Amino acid sequence: MMKKVQILGVITILMVLPFLSGCWTLVAVGAGAYGGYKMKENGYTLQNPITKEKKSSK
């Protein structure tokens, strides 16, 4: 009986593990977004390295 409980526990952990990895990803994304928001409040800005060329009128 005890061996069945241990096997069931291991199977449960293995099934739940992929869901936890997704949650950690969401936590990291949320933390990055919050950090960016706070930096924007303090006056920091991000520059896009890819910019459109301005057409010169000659």
Short mmCIF file of C-alpha atoms in Angstrom, two decimals:
data_model
loop_
_atom_site.label_atom_id
_atom_site.label_comp_id
_atom_site.label_asym_id
_atom_site.label_seq_id
_atom_site.Cartn_x
_atom_site.Cartn_y
_atom_site.Cartn_z
CA MET A 1 0.00 0.00 0.00
CA MET A 2 2.79 2.45 0.89
CA LYS A 3 4.59 1.82 -2.41
CA LYS A 4 1.42 2.73 -4.36
CA VAL A 5 1.15 6.03 -2.48
CA GLN A 6 4.78 6.87 -3.27
CA ILE A 7 4.32 6.04 -6.95
CA LEU A 8 1.14 8.14 -7.06
CA GLY A 9 3.03 11.04 -5.45
CA VAL A 10 5.84 10.87 -8.01
CA ILE A 11 3.35 10.73 -10.89
CA THR A 12 1.50 13.74 -9.48
CA ILE A 13 4.71 15.76 -9.18
CA LEU A 14 5.73 14.86 -12.73
CA MET A 15 2.33 15.92 -14.06
CA VAL A 16 2.31 19.25 -12.18
CA LEU A 17 5.91 20.21 -13.05
CA PRO A 18 5.17 21.47 -16.62
CA PHE A 19 2.42 23.75 -15.30
CA LEU A 20 4.79 25.29 -12.74
CA SER A 21 7.38 26.07 -15.39
CA GLY A 22 4.79 28.10 -17.29
CA CYS A 23 3.90 30.00 -14.14
CA TRP A 24 7.53 30.95 -13.55
CA THR A 25 7.70 32.29 -17.09
CA LEU A 26 4.67 34.47 -16.45
CA VAL A 27 6.18 35.72 -13.20
CA ALA A 28 9.40 36.69 -14.99
CA VAL A 29 7.48 38.49 -17.76
CA GLY A 30 5.38 40.34 -15.19
CA ALA A 31 8.46 41.40 -13.25
CA GLY A 32 10.10 42.70 -16.42
CA ALA A 33 7.00 44.65 -17.40
CA TYR A 34 6.74 46.17 -13.93
CA GLY A 35 10.42 47.15 -14.00
CA GLY A 36 9.96 48.78 -17.39
CA TYR A 37 6.91 50.67 -16.15
CA LYS A 38 8.79 51.98 -13.11
CA MET A 39 11.75 53.04 -15.26
CA LYS A 40 9.37 54.91 -17.57
CA GLU A 41 7.96 56.74 -14.53
CA ASN A 42 11.49 57.89 -13.63
CA GLY A 43 12.10 59.31 -17.10
CA TYR A 44 14.02 56.49 -18.75
CA THR A 45 13.12 55.61 -22.33
CA LEU A 46 13.98 52.80 -24.68
CA GLN A 47 15.35 53.52 -28.11
CA ASN A 48 14.58 51.22 -30.98
CA PRO A 49 17.80 50.48 -32.86
CA ILE A 50 15.81 50.01 -36.07
CA THR A 51 14.55 53.33 -37.35
CA LYS A 52 13.03 54.44 -40.61
CA GLU A 53 15.14 56.59 -42.84
CA LYS A 54 13.86 60.11 -43.15
CA LYS A 55 13.41 61.29 -46.69
CA SER A 56 15.29 64.48 -47.35
CA SER A 57 13.58 67.05 -49.53
CA LYS A 58 16.05 68.51 -52.01
#
